[in-house]
């Protein structure tokens, strides 16, 4: 066996941490154009997981992104960090895909590479659903290991440590396997300057839905059972408000009030 | 298949024979939804040797407990649980299935939805029954599940529907729904099902689980002192512990405070942390990012301490103190001690 074939799914996302007044339109929806587009943070951890497998056991790393041609930026970043191949799945038919359709399209792309290991970030910061990873795994019908923190390989078995919320689990998963990776796995290694220069204008392999054998009615709006009924901007509750002076008297009065209404004491 | 007589289901997450808190919270909501629809509430109990757990589920609001008891389900594993759940959904055909948005829930729910090719909405903060009009086709759907969740880093609230491919599935954040008062002696129907796992290969073997011994119990605390980036340092955070100490409360932190290393991750309050609704929340040096407010704005009383009088946290606070927390907190401690005597 000549090392492991790793596929890592990466996403370009609007930086939701930078949402400010200007990023909200008058109708309460988001003006995506006003937000910087970034490499989804946990997909960087997923890329690190794939690169560490290649480094320790040999093999190659294929980075796959789905999205508009602008997503090429994150694929170039992946190449600069050490990915061997970059693939962009882009197609109008994919527009409006919810997690079910997205996972279908990505799973079709992943299958083309017949990987031993598939890595996804746990979740993307624009949706925070954490659904696409496990759903790709279900469609590949392979072992699914979520919340990966640590990984070793022993032949065709992965020894994985994962966060289960109430503790930490160690499991043995038979390859092929899909992992969703959290920030606890470790930060993405820095770019190699040499590779940054080499790949700064690199064009990824472009695949459309037909090229990966997708059925049209499982892509985009047609393949997405969920629909958005309503979007509202967040309105802060704002009830009764009392300003308390930062003095001994002010604070003493506040404490007396809280004791009187049995909140404390 | 749409089954308008279908039950409203709750996935009754358990580990080591102990139910977690979240199914009890979900059963409260499921009862409300089911009574609007005029259908039964079902709880799905999976594991090995878990029959005794049916009783507390009935007492918490389940009419039916669908139990799959199988040695292969002793420890949670994606493939085994997914497969058993998918078969069960096909057999009984519920109209709604709700999971806790826990690590386990966020592992099984998308897998099941993928296998059934139905929709799933993650991390809901509310669920309601309502109508929906598809604006493109002009079709109207009555009595569908409105799945309400924060999106885009908590900056918007989206209502999602899944009008066609049933069952309608959602995960719900922990601590958001209120459990019903336990009704002692409440009975229901226990239905035993097969896991249908004969001949199914499970590619994962669990070797070891090390349980976290958590010293932090934010959800169970009546009083929480919460710090943000404005606390300024890990040393200053000790002041918050002192204040929590005199009040018998717990200490939490905003995402910023956790990211800065001022407090541990398990103390994080907000959309990506724990949702809390204590009797008293004392918020110190927290600016009030929407994603944080989503996890604490239902607190009965909120006191905000911040040097910036325009901080958004004051918009949800009941009492606001504009000032330096290093001055204000010692004064608070002093005042509380004085009244206690």
Short mmCIF file of N, CA, C and O in Angstrom, two decimals, chain B residues 43-141:
data_model
loop_
_atom_site.label_atom_id
_atom_site.label_comp_id
_atom_site.label_asym_id
_atom_site.label_seq_id
_atom_site.Cartn_x
_atom_site.Cartn_y
_atom_site.Cartn_z
N UNK B 43 -41.35 8.56 22.97
CA UNK B 43 -39.93 8.70 23.28
C UNK B 43 -39.22 7.48 22.72
O UNK B 43 -39.73 6.36 22.84
N UNK B 44 -38.08 7.70 22.09
CA UNK B 44 -37.32 6.59 21.52
C UNK B 44 -36.16 6.29 22.47
O UNK B 44 -35.28 7.12 22.68
N UNK B 45 -36.21 5.11 23.04
CA UNK B 45 -35.23 4.71 24.03
C UNK B 45 -34.39 3.59 23.45
O UNK B 45 -34.90 2.52 23.14
N UNK B 46 -33.10 3.87 23.27
CA UNK B 46 -32.22 2.86 22.69
C UNK B 46 -31.06 2.59 23.65
O UNK B 46 -30.55 3.50 24.29
N UNK B 47 -30.64 1.32 23.72
CA UNK B 47 -29.53 0.97 24.59
C UNK B 47 -29.57 -0.50 24.89
O UNK B 47 -30.22 -1.28 24.16
N UNK B 48 -28.87 -0.89 25.94
CA UNK B 48 -28.87 -2.29 26.35
C UNK B 48 -29.21 -2.35 27.84
O UNK B 48 -28.52 -1.73 28.66
N UNK B 49 -30.30 -3.04 28.16
CA UNK B 49 -30.75 -3.12 29.56
C UNK B 49 -31.30 -1.80 30.06
O UNK B 49 -30.98 -1.34 31.15
N UNK B 50 -32.14 -1.15 29.23
CA UNK B 50 -32.59 0.20 29.56
C UNK B 50 -34.09 0.28 29.90
O UNK B 50 -34.63 1.38 30.04
N UNK B 51 -34.74 -0.88 30.07
CA UNK B 51 -36.20 -0.87 30.25
C UNK B 51 -36.64 0.01 31.43
O UNK B 51 -37.69 0.65 31.37
N UNK B 52 -35.83 0.04 32.48
CA UNK B 52 -36.19 0.82 33.67
C UNK B 52 -36.31 2.31 33.36
O UNK B 52 -36.92 3.06 34.13
N UNK B 53 -35.73 2.74 32.26
CA UNK B 53 -35.75 4.17 31.94
C UNK B 53 -37.08 4.61 31.32
O UNK B 53 -37.32 5.80 31.13
N UNK B 54 -37.94 3.63 31.00
CA UNK B 54 -39.23 4.00 30.40
C UNK B 54 -40.08 4.78 31.40
O UNK B 54 -40.74 5.76 31.04
N UNK B 55 -40.05 4.36 32.66
CA UNK B 55 -40.90 4.97 33.68
C UNK B 55 -40.67 6.50 33.80
O UNK B 55 -41.63 7.26 33.71
N UNK B 56 -39.41 6.93 34.00
CA UNK B 56 -39.23 8.38 34.07
C UNK B 56 -39.66 9.12 32.80
O UNK B 56 -40.06 10.28 32.87
N UNK B 57 -39.59 8.45 31.66
CA UNK B 57 -40.02 9.11 30.42
C UNK B 57 -41.54 9.29 30.39
O UNK B 57 -42.03 10.34 29.97
N UNK B 58 -42.26 8.26 30.87
CA UNK B 58 -43.72 8.41 30.98
C UNK B 58 -44.06 9.56 31.93
O UNK B 58 -44.92 10.38 31.66
N UNK B 59 -43.34 9.59 33.04
CA UNK B 59 -43.64 10.61 34.06
C UNK B 59 -43.28 12.02 33.60
O UNK B 59 -43.76 13.00 34.12
N UNK B 60 -42.42 12.07 32.58
CA UNK B 60 -42.03 13.38 32.06
C UNK B 60 -42.86 13.79 30.85
O UNK B 60 -42.62 14.85 30.27
N UNK B 61 -43.82 12.96 30.45
CA UNK B 61 -44.72 13.39 29.39
C UNK B 61 -44.87 12.47 28.19
O UNK B 61 -45.67 12.76 27.31
N UNK B 62 -44.12 11.36 28.13
CA UNK B 62 -44.26 10.46 26.98
C UNK B 62 -45.52 9.62 27.11
O UNK B 62 -45.83 9.12 28.19
N UNK B 63 -46.26 9.47 25.99
CA UNK B 63 -47.41 8.56 25.98
C UNK B 63 -46.97 7.15 25.61
O UNK B 63 -47.53 6.17 26.07
N UNK B 64 -45.98 7.11 24.71
CA UNK B 64 -45.47 5.82 24.22
C UNK B 64 -43.95 5.86 24.35
O UNK B 64 -43.33 6.87 24.06
N UNK B 65 -43.37 4.75 24.82
CA UNK B 65 -41.92 4.63 24.75
C UNK B 65 -41.61 3.53 23.75
O UNK B 65 -42.05 2.39 23.91
N UNK B 66 -40.92 3.90 22.68
CA UNK B 66 -40.48 2.92 21.70
C UNK B 66 -39.07 2.49 22.11
O UNK B 66 -38.14 3.28 22.06
N UNK B 67 -38.97 1.24 22.55
CA UNK B 67 -37.69 0.81 23.09
C UNK B 67 -37.00 -0.17 22.14
O UNK B 67 -37.62 -1.10 21.63
N UNK B 68 -35.72 0.08 21.92
CA UNK B 68 -34.90 -0.90 21.20
C UNK B 68 -33.77 -1.28 22.14
O UNK B 68 -32.88 -0.48 22.43
N UNK B 69 -33.88 -2.49 22.69
CA UNK B 69 -32.91 -2.94 23.67
C UNK B 69 -32.07 -4.03 23.01
O UNK B 69 -32.59 -5.08 22.65
N UNK B 70 -30.79 -3.75 22.83
CA UNK B 70 -29.94 -4.69 22.09
C UNK B 70 -28.51 -4.51 22.58
O UNK B 70 -28.05 -3.38 22.74
N UNK B 71 -27.81 -5.64 22.82
CA UNK B 71 -26.42 -5.51 23.31
C UNK B 71 -25.55 -4.66 22.39
O UNK B 71 -24.63 -3.98 22.86
N UNK B 72 -25.85 -4.65 21.10
CA UNK B 72 -25.04 -3.87 20.15
C UNK B 72 -25.21 -2.36 20.37
O UNK B 72 -24.45 -1.56 19.84
N UNK B 73 -26.24 -1.99 21.16
CA UNK B 73 -26.50 -0.56 21.40
C UNK B 73 -26.02 -0.12 22.78
O UNK B 73 -26.37 0.96 23.24
N UNK B 74 -25.23 -0.96 23.43
CA UNK B 74 -24.80 -0.65 24.80
C UNK B 74 -24.10 0.72 24.85
O UNK B 74 -24.40 1.55 25.70
N UNK B 75 -23.15 0.91 23.95
CA UNK B 75 -22.46 2.21 23.86
C UNK B 75 -22.89 2.85 22.55
O UNK B 75 -23.06 2.14 21.55
N UNK B 76 -23.05 4.15 22.54
CA UNK B 76 -23.46 4.84 21.31
C UNK B 76 -22.42 4.65 20.21
O UNK B 76 -21.24 4.90 20.40
N UNK B 77 -22.89 4.19 19.06
CA UNK B 77 -22.06 4.15 17.86
C UNK B 77 -22.91 4.59 16.69
O UNK B 77 -24.04 4.12 16.53
N UNK B 78 -22.36 5.43 15.88
CA UNK B 78 -23.13 6.06 14.81
C UNK B 78 -23.90 5.04 13.98
O UNK B 78 -25.12 5.13 13.85
N UNK B 79 -23.20 4.07 13.42
CA UNK B 79 -23.83 3.17 12.46
C UNK B 79 -24.95 2.35 13.11
O UNK B 79 -26.04 2.20 12.55
N UNK B 80 -24.69 1.83 14.31
CA UNK B 80 -25.67 0.97 14.96
C UNK B 80 -26.93 1.76 15.33
O UNK B 80 -28.06 1.33 15.06
N UNK B 81 -26.74 2.92 15.94
CA UNK B 81 -27.88 3.73 16.35
C UNK B 81 -28.63 4.29 15.15
O UNK B 81 -29.85 4.33 15.11
N UNK B 82 -27.86 4.71 14.17
CA UNK B 82 -28.48 5.26 12.96
C UNK B 82 -29.37 4.22 12.29
O UNK B 82 -30.52 4.48 11.97
N UNK B 83 -28.80 3.03 12.13
CA UNK B 83 -29.52 1.97 11.45
C UNK B 83 -30.81 1.60 12.19
O UNK B 83 -31.89 1.51 11.60
N UNK B 84 -30.70 1.43 13.50
CA UNK B 84 -31.86 1.04 14.30
C UNK B 84 -32.93 2.13 14.25
O UNK B 84 -34.13 1.85 14.12
N UNK B 85 -32.50 3.38 14.32
CA UNK B 85 -33.44 4.51 14.31
C UNK B 85 -34.13 4.64 12.96
O UNK B 85 -35.34 4.89 12.89
N UNK B 86 -33.38 4.47 11.90
CA UNK B 86 -33.95 4.58 10.55
C UNK B 86 -35.03 3.51 10.35
O UNK B 86 -36.13 3.79 9.87
N UNK B 87 -34.73 2.30 10.78
CA UNK B 87 -35.71 1.22 10.65
C UNK B 87 -36.97 1.52 11.47
O UNK B 87 -38.08 1.26 11.04
N UNK B 88 -36.75 2.08 12.65
CA UNK B 88 -37.88 2.40 13.53
C UNK B 88 -38.77 3.49 12.92
O UNK B 88 -40.00 3.39 12.97
N UNK B 89 -38.14 4.51 12.35
CA UNK B 89 -38.92 5.58 11.72
C UNK B 89 -39.74 5.02 10.57
O UNK B 89 -40.92 5.32 10.40
N UNK B 90 -39.12 4.15 9.78
CA UNK B 90 -39.83 3.56 8.64
C UNK B 90 -41.02 2.74 9.12
O UNK B 90 -42.07 2.73 8.50
N UNK B 91 -40.84 2.05 10.25
CA UNK B 91 -41.87 1.16 10.75
C UNK B 91 -43.05 1.93 11.35
O UNK B 91 -44.21 1.62 11.10
N UNK B 92 -42.76 2.95 12.16
CA UNK B 92 -43.82 3.61 12.93
C UNK B 92 -44.31 4.90 12.27
O UNK B 92 -45.45 5.31 12.46
N UNK B 93 -43.45 5.53 11.48
CA UNK B 93 -43.80 6.73 10.73
C UNK B 93 -44.30 7.91 11.58
O UNK B 93 -45.44 8.35 11.46
N UNK B 94 -43.43 8.46 12.41
CA UNK B 94 -43.78 9.65 13.19
C UNK B 94 -43.83 10.87 12.27
O UNK B 94 -43.31 10.82 11.16
N UNK B 95 -44.43 11.97 12.73
CA UNK B 95 -44.40 13.17 11.87
C UNK B 95 -43.30 14.14 12.26
O UNK B 95 -42.86 14.95 11.45
N UNK B 96 -42.86 14.06 13.52
CA UNK B 96 -41.81 14.96 14.00
C UNK B 96 -40.83 14.14 14.85
O UNK B 96 -41.27 13.30 15.64
N UNK B 97 -39.55 14.38 14.67
CA UNK B 97 -38.55 13.73 15.53
C UNK B 97 -37.60 14.82 16.04
O UNK B 97 -37.00 15.54 15.24
N UNK B 98 -37.49 14.92 17.35
CA UNK B 98 -36.63 15.95 17.96
C UNK B 98 -35.49 15.28 18.72
O UNK B 98 -35.70 14.34 19.49
N UNK B 99 -34.31 15.81 18.53
CA UNK B 99 -33.11 15.32 19.22
C UNK B 99 -32.53 16.49 20.03
O UNK B 99 -32.67 17.64 19.64
N UNK B 100 -31.82 16.18 21.09
CA UNK B 100 -31.05 17.22 21.77
C UNK B 100 -29.85 17.57 20.90
O UNK B 100 -29.30 16.71 20.23
N UNK B 101 -29.46 18.85 20.90
CA UNK B 101 -28.28 19.25 20.11
C UNK B 101 -27.01 18.99 20.92
O UNK B 101 -26.16 19.85 21.07
N UNK B 102 -26.92 17.78 21.46
CA UNK B 102 -25.73 17.37 22.20
C UNK B 102 -24.75 16.76 21.21
O UNK B 102 -25.05 16.63 20.03
N UNK B 103 -23.61 16.33 21.70
CA UNK B 103 -22.67 15.66 20.80
C UNK B 103 -23.33 14.43 20.16
O UNK B 103 -23.18 14.18 18.98
N UNK B 104 -24.06 13.67 20.98
CA UNK B 104 -24.70 12.46 20.45
C UNK B 104 -25.81 12.83 19.47
O UNK B 104 -25.90 12.28 18.38
N UNK B 105 -26.62 13.80 19.85
CA UNK B 105 -27.73 14.21 19.00
C UNK B 105 -27.26 14.77 17.67
O UNK B 105 -27.86 14.53 16.63
N UNK B 106 -26.16 15.51 17.71
CA UNK B 106 -25.64 16.11 16.49
C UNK B 106 -24.85 15.09 15.66
O UNK B 106 -24.38 15.40 14.59
N UNK B 107 -24.70 13.91 16.18
CA UNK B 107 -24.05 12.82 15.44
C UNK B 107 -25.14 11.95 14.79
O UNK B 107 -25.10 11.69 13.59
N UNK B 108 -26.14 11.57 15.59
CA UNK B 108 -27.15 10.65 15.05
C UNK B 108 -28.16 11.36 14.14
O UNK B 108 -28.53 10.84 13.08
N UNK B 109 -28.59 12.57 14.52
CA UNK B 109 -29.69 13.21 13.78
C UNK B 109 -29.36 13.43 12.30
O UNK B 109 -30.15 13.04 11.43
N UNK B 110 -28.20 14.03 11.98
CA UNK B 110 -27.92 14.21 10.55
C UNK B 110 -27.76 12.89 9.82
O UNK B 110 -28.13 12.79 8.64
N UNK B 111 -27.25 11.88 10.48
CA UNK B 111 -27.07 10.57 9.83
C UNK B 111 -28.42 9.96 9.48
O UNK B 111 -28.60 9.42 8.40
N UNK B 112 -29.37 10.07 10.42
CA UNK B 112 -30.70 9.53 10.19
C UNK B 112 -31.40 10.32 9.08
O UNK B 112 -32.01 9.75 8.18
N UNK B 113 -31.29 11.65 9.15
CA UNK B 113 -31.93 12.50 8.14
C UNK B 113 -31.36 12.19 6.76
O UNK B 113 -32.10 12.15 5.77
N UNK B 114 -30.06 11.96 6.70
CA UNK B 114 -29.43 11.65 5.43
C UNK B 114 -29.96 10.34 4.86
O UNK B 114 -30.31 10.25 3.68
N UNK B 115 -30.07 9.33 5.71
CA UNK B 115 -30.53 8.03 5.26
C UNK B 115 -32.00 8.09 4.80
O UNK B 115 -32.39 7.42 3.85
N UNK B 116 -32.80 8.91 5.50
CA UNK B 116 -34.22 9.01 5.15
C UNK B 116 -34.47 10.07 4.09
O UNK B 116 -35.60 10.23 3.62
N UNK B 117 -33.44 10.81 3.75
CA UNK B 117 -33.53 11.94 2.82
C UNK B 117 -34.61 12.93 3.24
O UNK B 117 -35.45 13.36 2.45
N UNK B 118 -34.59 13.27 4.51
CA UNK B 118 -35.53 14.29 4.94
C UNK B 118 -34.75 15.47 5.52
O UNK B 118 -33.54 15.41 5.69
N UNK B 119 -35.45 16.54 5.78
CA UNK B 119 -34.79 17.76 6.24
C UNK B 119 -34.46 17.69 7.72
O UNK B 119 -35.04 16.91 8.47
N UNK B 120 -33.52 18.50 8.12
CA UNK B 120 -33.13 18.56 9.53
C UNK B 120 -32.66 19.99 9.82
O UNK B 120 -31.88 20.55 9.05
N UNK B 121 -33.14 20.55 10.90
CA UNK B 121 -32.69 21.88 11.30
C UNK B 121 -31.93 21.75 12.60
O UNK B 121 -32.40 21.13 13.55
N UNK B 122 -30.73 22.33 12.62
CA UNK B 122 -29.84 22.16 13.77
C UNK B 122 -30.05 23.25 14.81
O UNK B 122 -30.37 24.39 14.47
N UNK B 123 -29.86 22.88 16.07
CA UNK B 123 -29.73 23.86 17.14
C UNK B 123 -30.90 24.81 17.29
O UNK B 123 -30.72 26.01 17.47
N UNK B 124 -32.11 24.28 17.21
CA UNK B 124 -33.28 25.15 17.32
C UNK B 124 -33.39 25.71 18.74
O UNK B 124 -33.00 25.07 19.72
N UNK B 125 -33.92 26.92 18.82
CA UNK B 125 -34.17 27.52 20.13
C UNK B 125 -35.67 27.57 20.40
O UNK B 125 -36.10 27.87 21.50
N UNK B 126 -36.47 27.30 19.35
CA UNK B 126 -37.92 27.20 19.57
C UNK B 126 -38.53 26.37 18.44
O UNK B 126 -37.98 26.29 17.35
N UNK B 127 -39.65 25.74 18.75
CA UNK B 127 -40.40 24.96 17.77
C UNK B 127 -41.86 25.33 17.93
O UNK B 127 -42.35 25.44 19.06
N UNK B 128 -42.53 25.54 16.81
CA UNK B 128 -43.95 25.86 16.87
C UNK B 128 -44.67 25.16 15.73
O UNK B 128 -44.06 24.83 14.72
N UNK B 129 -45.97 24.97 15.90
CA UNK B 129 -46.78 24.43 14.80
C UNK B 129 -47.45 25.61 14.10
O UNK B 129 -48.00 26.50 14.75
N UNK B 130 -47.38 25.62 12.79
CA UNK B 130 -47.98 26.73 12.05
C UNK B 130 -48.17 26.35 10.60
O UNK B 130 -47.91 25.23 10.19
N UNK B 131 -48.62 27.32 9.83
CA UNK B 131 -48.84 27.08 8.41
C UNK B 131 -47.65 27.61 7.62
O UNK B 131 -46.84 28.37 8.12
N UNK B 132 -47.59 27.18 6.38
CA UNK B 132 -46.50 27.63 5.53
C UNK B 132 -46.98 27.71 4.09
O UNK B 132 -47.65 26.81 3.60
N UNK B 133 -46.67 28.83 3.45
CA UNK B 133 -46.99 28.95 2.04
C UNK B 133 -45.69 28.97 1.24
O UNK B 133 -44.80 29.78 1.48
N UNK B 134 -45.60 28.05 0.29
CA UNK B 134 -44.46 28.04 -0.62
C UNK B 134 -44.69 29.15 -1.65
O UNK B 134 -45.60 29.08 -2.46
N UNK B 135 -43.84 30.17 -1.57
CA UNK B 135 -44.09 31.35 -2.38
C UNK B 135 -43.91 31.08 -3.88
O UNK B 135 -44.49 31.77 -4.71
N UNK B 136 -43.12 30.06 -4.19
CA UNK B 136 -42.92 29.75 -5.61
C UNK B 136 -44.10 29.00 -6.19
O UNK B 136 -44.60 29.32 -7.26
N UNK B 137 -44.55 27.98 -5.47
CA UNK B 137 -45.60 27.12 -6.04
C UNK B 137 -46.99 27.53 -5.57
O UNK B 137 -47.98 26.99 -6.06
N UNK B 138 -47.04 28.46 -4.61
CA UNK B 138 -48.31 28.92 -4.02
C UNK B 138 -49.05 27.82 -3.26
O UNK B 138 -50.23 27.95 -2.94
N UNK B 139 -48.35 26.72 -2.99
CA UNK B 139 -48.96 25.66 -2.19
C UNK B 139 -49.00 26.09 -0.73
O UNK B 139 -48.04 26.70 -0.25
N UNK B 140 -50.06 25.73 -0.03
CA UNK B 140 -50.06 26.00 1.41
C UNK B 140 -50.07 24.68 2.17
O UNK B 140 -50.67 23.69 1.74
N UNK B 141 -49.37 24.72 3.27
CA UNK B 141 -49.26 23.54 4.11
C UNK B 141 -49.74 23.94 5.50
O UNK B 141 -49.34 24.96 6.02
#
